Short mmCIF file of C-alpha atoms in Angstrom, two decimals:
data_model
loop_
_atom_site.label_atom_id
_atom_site.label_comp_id
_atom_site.label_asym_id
_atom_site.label_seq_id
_atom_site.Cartn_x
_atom_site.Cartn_y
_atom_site.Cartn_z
CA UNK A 1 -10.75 -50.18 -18.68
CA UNK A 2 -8.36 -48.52 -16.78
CA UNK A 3 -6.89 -44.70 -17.18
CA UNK A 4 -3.55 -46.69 -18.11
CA UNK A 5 -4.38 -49.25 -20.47
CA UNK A 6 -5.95 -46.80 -22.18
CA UNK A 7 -2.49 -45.46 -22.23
CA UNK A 8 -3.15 -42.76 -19.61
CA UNK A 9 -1.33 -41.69 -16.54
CA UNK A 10 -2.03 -42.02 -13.10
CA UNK A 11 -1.69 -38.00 -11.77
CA UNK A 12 -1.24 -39.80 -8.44
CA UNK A 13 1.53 -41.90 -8.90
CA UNK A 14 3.60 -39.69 -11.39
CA UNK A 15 6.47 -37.74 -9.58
CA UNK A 16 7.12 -34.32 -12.42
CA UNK A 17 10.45 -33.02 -12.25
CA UNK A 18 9.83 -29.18 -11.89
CA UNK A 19 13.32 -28.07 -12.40
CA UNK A 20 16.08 -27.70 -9.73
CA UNK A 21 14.85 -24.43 -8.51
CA UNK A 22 11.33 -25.78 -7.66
CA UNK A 23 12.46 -26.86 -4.45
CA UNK A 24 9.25 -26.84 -2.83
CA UNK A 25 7.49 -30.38 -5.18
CA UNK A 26 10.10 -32.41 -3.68
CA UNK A 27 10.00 -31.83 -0.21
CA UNK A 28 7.89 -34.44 1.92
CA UNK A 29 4.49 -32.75 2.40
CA UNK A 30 4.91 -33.12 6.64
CA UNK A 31 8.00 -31.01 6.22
CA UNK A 32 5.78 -28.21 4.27
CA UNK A 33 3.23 -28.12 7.14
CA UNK A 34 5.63 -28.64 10.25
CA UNK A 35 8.14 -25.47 8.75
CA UNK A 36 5.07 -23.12 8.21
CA UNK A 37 3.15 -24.46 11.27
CA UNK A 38 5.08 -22.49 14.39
CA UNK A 39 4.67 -19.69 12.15
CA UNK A 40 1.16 -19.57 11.51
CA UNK A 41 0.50 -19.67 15.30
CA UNK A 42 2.99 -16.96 16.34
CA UNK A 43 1.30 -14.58 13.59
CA UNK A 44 -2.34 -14.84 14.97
CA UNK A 45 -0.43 -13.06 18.35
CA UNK A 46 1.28 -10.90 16.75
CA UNK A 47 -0.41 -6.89 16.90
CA UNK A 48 2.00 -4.71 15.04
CA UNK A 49 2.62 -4.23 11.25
CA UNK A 50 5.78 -4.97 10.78
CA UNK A 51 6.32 -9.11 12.54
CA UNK A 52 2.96 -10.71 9.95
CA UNK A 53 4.54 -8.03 6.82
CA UNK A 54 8.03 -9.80 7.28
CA UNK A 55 6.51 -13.29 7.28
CA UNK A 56 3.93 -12.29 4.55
CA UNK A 57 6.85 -11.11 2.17
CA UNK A 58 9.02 -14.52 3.60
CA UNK A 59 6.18 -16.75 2.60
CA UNK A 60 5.79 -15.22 -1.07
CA UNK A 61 9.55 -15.28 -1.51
CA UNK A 62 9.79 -19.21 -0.79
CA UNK A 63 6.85 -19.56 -3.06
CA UNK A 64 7.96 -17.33 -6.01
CA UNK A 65 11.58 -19.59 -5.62
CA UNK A 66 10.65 -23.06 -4.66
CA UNK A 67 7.18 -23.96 -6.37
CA UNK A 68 6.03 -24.41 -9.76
CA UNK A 69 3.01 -21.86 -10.62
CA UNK A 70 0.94 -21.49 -13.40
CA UNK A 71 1.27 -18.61 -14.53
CA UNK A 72 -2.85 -17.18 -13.85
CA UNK A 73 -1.35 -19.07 -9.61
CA UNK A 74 1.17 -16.58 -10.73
CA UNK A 75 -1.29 -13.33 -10.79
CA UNK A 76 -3.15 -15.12 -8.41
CA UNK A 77 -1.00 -15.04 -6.18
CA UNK A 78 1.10 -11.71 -6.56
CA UNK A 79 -2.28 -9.50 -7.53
CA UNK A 80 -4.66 -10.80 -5.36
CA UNK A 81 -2.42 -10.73 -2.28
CA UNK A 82 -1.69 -6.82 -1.98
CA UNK A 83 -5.26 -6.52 -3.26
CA UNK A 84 -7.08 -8.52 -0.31
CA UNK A 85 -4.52 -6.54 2.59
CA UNK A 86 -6.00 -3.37 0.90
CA UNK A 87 -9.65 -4.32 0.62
CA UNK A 88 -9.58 -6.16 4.11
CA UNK A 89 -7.43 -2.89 6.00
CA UNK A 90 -10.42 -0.59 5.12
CA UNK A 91 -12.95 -3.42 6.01
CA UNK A 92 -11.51 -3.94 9.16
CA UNK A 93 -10.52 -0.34 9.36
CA UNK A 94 -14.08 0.80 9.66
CA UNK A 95 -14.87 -2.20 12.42
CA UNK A 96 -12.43 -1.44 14.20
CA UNK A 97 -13.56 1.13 17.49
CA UNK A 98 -12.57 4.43 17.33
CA UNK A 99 -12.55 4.90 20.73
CA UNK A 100 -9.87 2.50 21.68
CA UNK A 101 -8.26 3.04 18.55
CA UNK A 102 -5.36 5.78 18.19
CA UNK A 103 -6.28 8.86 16.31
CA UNK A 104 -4.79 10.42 13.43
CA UNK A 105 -5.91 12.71 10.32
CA UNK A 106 -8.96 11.28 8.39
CA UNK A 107 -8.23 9.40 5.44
CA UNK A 108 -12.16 9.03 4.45
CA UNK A 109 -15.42 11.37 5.30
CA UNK A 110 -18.74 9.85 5.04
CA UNK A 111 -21.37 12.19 6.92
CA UNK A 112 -20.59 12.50 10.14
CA UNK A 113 -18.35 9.41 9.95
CA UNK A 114 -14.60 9.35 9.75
CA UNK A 115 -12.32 6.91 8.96
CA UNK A 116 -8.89 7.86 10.60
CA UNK A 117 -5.35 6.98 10.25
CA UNK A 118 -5.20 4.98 13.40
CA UNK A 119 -8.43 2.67 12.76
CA UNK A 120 -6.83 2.26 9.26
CA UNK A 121 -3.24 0.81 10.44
CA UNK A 122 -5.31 -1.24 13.05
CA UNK A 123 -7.59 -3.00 10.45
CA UNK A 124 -4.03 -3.25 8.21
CA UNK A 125 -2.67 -5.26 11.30
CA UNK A 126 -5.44 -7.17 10.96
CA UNK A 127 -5.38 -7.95 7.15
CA UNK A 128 -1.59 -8.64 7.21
CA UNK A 129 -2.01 -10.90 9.81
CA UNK A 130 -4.90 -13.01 7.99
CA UNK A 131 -2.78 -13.04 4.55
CA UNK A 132 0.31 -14.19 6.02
CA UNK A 133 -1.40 -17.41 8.00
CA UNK A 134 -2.62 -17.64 3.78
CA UNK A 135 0.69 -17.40 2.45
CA UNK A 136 2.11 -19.34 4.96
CA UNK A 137 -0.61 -22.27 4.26
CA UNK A 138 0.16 -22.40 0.25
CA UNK A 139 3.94 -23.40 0.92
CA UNK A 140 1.99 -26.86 1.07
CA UNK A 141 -1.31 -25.93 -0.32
CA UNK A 142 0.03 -25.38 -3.65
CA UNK A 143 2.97 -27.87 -3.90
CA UNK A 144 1.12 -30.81 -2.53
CA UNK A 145 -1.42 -33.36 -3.89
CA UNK A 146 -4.10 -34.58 -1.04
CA UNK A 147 -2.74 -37.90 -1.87
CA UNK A 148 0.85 -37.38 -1.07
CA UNK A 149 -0.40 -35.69 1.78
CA UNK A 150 -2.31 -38.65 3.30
CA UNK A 151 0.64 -41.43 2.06
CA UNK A 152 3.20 -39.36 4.26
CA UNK A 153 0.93 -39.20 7.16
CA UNK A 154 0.54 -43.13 6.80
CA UNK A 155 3.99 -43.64 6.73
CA UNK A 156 5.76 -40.94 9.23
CA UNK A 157 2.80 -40.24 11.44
CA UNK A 158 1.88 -43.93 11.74
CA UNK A 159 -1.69 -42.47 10.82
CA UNK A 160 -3.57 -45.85 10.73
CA UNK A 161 -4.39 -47.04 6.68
CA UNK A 162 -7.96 -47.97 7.77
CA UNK A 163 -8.30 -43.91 8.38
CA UNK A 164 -5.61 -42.82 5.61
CA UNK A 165 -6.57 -44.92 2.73
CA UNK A 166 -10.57 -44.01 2.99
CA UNK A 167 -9.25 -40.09 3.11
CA UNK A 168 -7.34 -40.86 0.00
CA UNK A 169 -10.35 -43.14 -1.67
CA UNK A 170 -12.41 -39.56 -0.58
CA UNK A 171 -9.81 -37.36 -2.99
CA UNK A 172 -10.97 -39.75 -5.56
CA UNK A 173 -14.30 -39.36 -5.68
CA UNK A 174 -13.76 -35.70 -6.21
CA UNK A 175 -12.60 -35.29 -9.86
CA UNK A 176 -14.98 -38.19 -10.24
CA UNK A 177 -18.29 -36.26 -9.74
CA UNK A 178 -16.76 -33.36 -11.93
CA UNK A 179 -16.64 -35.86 -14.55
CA UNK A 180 -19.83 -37.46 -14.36
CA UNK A 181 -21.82 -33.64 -13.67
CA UNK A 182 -20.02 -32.87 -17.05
CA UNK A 183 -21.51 -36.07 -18.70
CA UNK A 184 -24.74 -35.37 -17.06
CA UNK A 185 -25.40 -31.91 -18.66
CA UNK A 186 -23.92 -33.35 -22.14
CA UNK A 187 -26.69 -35.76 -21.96
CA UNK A 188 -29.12 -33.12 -20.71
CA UNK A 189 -28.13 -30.45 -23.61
CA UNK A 190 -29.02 -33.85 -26.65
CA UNK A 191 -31.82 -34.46 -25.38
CA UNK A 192 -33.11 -30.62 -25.24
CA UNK A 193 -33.37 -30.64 -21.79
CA UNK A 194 -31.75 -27.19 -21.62
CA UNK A 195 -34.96 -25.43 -19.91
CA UNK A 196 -34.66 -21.56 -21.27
CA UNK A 197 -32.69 -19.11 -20.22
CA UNK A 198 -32.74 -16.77 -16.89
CA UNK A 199 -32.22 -17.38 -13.44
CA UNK A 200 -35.43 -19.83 -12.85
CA UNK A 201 -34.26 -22.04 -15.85
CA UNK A 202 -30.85 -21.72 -14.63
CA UNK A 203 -31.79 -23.22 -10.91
CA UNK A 204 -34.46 -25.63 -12.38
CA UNK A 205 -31.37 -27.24 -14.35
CA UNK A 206 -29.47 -27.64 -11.46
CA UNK A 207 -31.73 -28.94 -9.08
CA UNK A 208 -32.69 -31.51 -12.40
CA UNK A 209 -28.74 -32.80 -12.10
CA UNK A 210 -28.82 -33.89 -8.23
CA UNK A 211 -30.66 -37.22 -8.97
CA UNK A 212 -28.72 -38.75 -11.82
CA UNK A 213 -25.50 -37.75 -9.60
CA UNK A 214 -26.46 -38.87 -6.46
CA UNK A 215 -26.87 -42.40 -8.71
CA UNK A 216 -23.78 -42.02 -10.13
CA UNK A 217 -22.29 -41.14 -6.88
CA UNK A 218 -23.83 -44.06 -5.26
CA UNK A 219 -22.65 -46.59 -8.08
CA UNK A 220 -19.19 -45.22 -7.87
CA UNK A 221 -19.26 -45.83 -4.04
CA UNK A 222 -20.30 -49.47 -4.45
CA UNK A 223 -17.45 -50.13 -7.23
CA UNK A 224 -14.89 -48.62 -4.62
CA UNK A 225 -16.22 -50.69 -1.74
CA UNK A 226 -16.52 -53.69 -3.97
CA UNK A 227 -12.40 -52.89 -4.73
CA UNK A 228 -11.39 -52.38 -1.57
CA UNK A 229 -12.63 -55.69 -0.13
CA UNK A 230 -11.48 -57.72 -3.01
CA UNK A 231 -8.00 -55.81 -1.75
CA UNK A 232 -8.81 -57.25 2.38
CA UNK A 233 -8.62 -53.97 3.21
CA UNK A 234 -9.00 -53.37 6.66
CA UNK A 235 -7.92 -57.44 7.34
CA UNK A 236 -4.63 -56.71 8.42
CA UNK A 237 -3.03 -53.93 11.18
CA UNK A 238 -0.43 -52.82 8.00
CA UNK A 239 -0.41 -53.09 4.44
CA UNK A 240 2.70 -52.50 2.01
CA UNK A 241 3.30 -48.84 0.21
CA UNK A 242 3.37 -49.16 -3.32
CA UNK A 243 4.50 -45.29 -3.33
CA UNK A 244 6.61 -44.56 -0.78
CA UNK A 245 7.00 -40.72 0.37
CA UNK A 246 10.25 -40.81 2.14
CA UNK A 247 11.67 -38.21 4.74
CA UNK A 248 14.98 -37.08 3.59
CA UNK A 249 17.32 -34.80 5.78
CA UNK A 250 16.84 -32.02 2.88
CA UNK A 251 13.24 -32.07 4.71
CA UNK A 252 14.89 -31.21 8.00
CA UNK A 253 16.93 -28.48 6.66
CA UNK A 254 13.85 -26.78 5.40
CA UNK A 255 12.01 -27.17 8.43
CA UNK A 256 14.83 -25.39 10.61
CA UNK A 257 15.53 -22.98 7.86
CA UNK A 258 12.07 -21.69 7.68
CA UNK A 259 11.87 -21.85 11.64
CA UNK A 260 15.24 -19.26 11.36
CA UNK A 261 13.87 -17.12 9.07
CA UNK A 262 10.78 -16.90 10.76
CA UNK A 263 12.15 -16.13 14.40
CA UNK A 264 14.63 -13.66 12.77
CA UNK A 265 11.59 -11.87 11.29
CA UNK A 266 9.55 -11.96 14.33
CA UNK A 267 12.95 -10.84 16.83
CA UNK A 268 14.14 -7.97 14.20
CA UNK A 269 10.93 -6.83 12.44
CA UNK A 270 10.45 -3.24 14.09
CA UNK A 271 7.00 -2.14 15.24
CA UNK A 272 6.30 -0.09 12.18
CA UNK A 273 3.22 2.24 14.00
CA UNK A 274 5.96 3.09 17.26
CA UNK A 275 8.67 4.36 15.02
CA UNK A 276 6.22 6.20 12.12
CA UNK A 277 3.83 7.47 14.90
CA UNK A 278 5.25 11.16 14.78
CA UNK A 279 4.90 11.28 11.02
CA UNK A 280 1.96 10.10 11.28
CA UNK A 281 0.61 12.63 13.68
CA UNK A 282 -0.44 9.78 16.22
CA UNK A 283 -0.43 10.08 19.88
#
């Protein structure tokens, strides 16, 4: 029996309104990739602070206004950002070569080692630049389902079904095998099959789950397969969209939008180490 005669609801084929705000959930998913996209690429050339800062705080602005989050996405999001730059800067800081690298006073002393200003700002280059292509990729990361993702590039990209459909009968399978590990270690708990306790018990459990999944996983795949060619699928060049994912000219209007934005960031964003250099005591 199916998810809906049981009186459920199919998570892929129900469209939530998310308020009028939430901009981002109603946007076709091509036009979420194709605005960020140019971006992404111009940020990995970038090699000052302030052009991958500008699109960092750009992308977490459109997020914060346009998508829907949870509020632990929320924290996510706004804590684990600034965190990562800060971790990553003093990761990369200490990578980074201190010969090539400007100097500066020392910001940390281990030994004979230093860790100056300059190999700091160069590994904060760095971090910013690897959070922003992050922030960039959840505008459609975290407002898309894989799905919706693989109907639009049926539709618009002309993506052939044969290719699209088996992608979308692969996100599937995924929530699948969460439910049937969960069953599995149900059934392994009644019938005292727990093993102990430690880290040996622990990785004898797991390694006692692969078979039963890997026949669950291989029953699953027949009953798909079995599905799809009671369906013809693959019989015909095109098949008929029972959920369309239309492109709208609100999806154009975001795409040049966040193009706009993100050339006006990358033309007016100053180079933050030039103009702070004689504070800084830089060469």
């Amino acid at each position: 029996m199916s998810a809906l005669a049981r009186g459920g609801v199919d998570p892929y084929a129900e469209r939530v309104d998310h308020g009028p705000l939430r901009f981002l959930h109603r946007l076709n998913p091509l036009a979420k990739v194709a605005g960020p996209l140019p971006l992404m690429v111009a940020v990995i050339f970038t090699r000052d602070l302030g052009a991958p800062l500008g699109l960092l705080l750009l992308a977490l602005l459109l997020l914060l206004i346009g998508a829907h989050l949870r509020p632990r996405a929320a924290l996510a999001v706004l804590g684990g950002i600034p965190l990562a730059v800060l971790v990553l800067s003093f990761s990369f800081g200490l990578w980074a070569d201190p010969v090539a690298t400007p100097g500066g006073p020392a910001l940390l002393t281990v030994g004979s080692y230093q860790l100056r200003l300059g190999a700091w700002l160069v590994g904060l280059a760095t971090a910013l630049r690897l959070l922003a292509l992050v922030a960039l990729s959840l505008l459609a990361g975290l407002t898309t389902t894989g799905p919706d993702l693989v109907r639009s590039m049926v539709q618009q990209l002309r993506v052939p079904y044969r290719i699209g459909y088996t992608a979308l009968a692969a996100f599937r399978f995924v929530p699948r095998f969460g439910h049937e590990l969960d069953v599995i270690r149900r059934a392994h708990r009644i019938r005292g099959m727990a093993g102990g306790r430690g880290p040996v018990a622990g990785l004898r459990r797991r390694i006692g789950y692969l078979v039963p999944l890997l026949a669950g996983a291989i029953r699953h795949a027949e009953r798909v397969a079995l599905a799809m060619d009671a369906r013809a699928f693959g019989a015909h060049p095109s098949r008929t969209e029972r959920h369309r994912i239309p492109f709208r000219p609100r999806d154009v209007v975001f795409i040049v939008l966040v193009w706009v934005a993100g050339a006006a960031v990358l033309v007016v964003s100053p180079d933050l180490v030039h103009h702070l250099a004689p504070a800084l005591e830089l060469p």
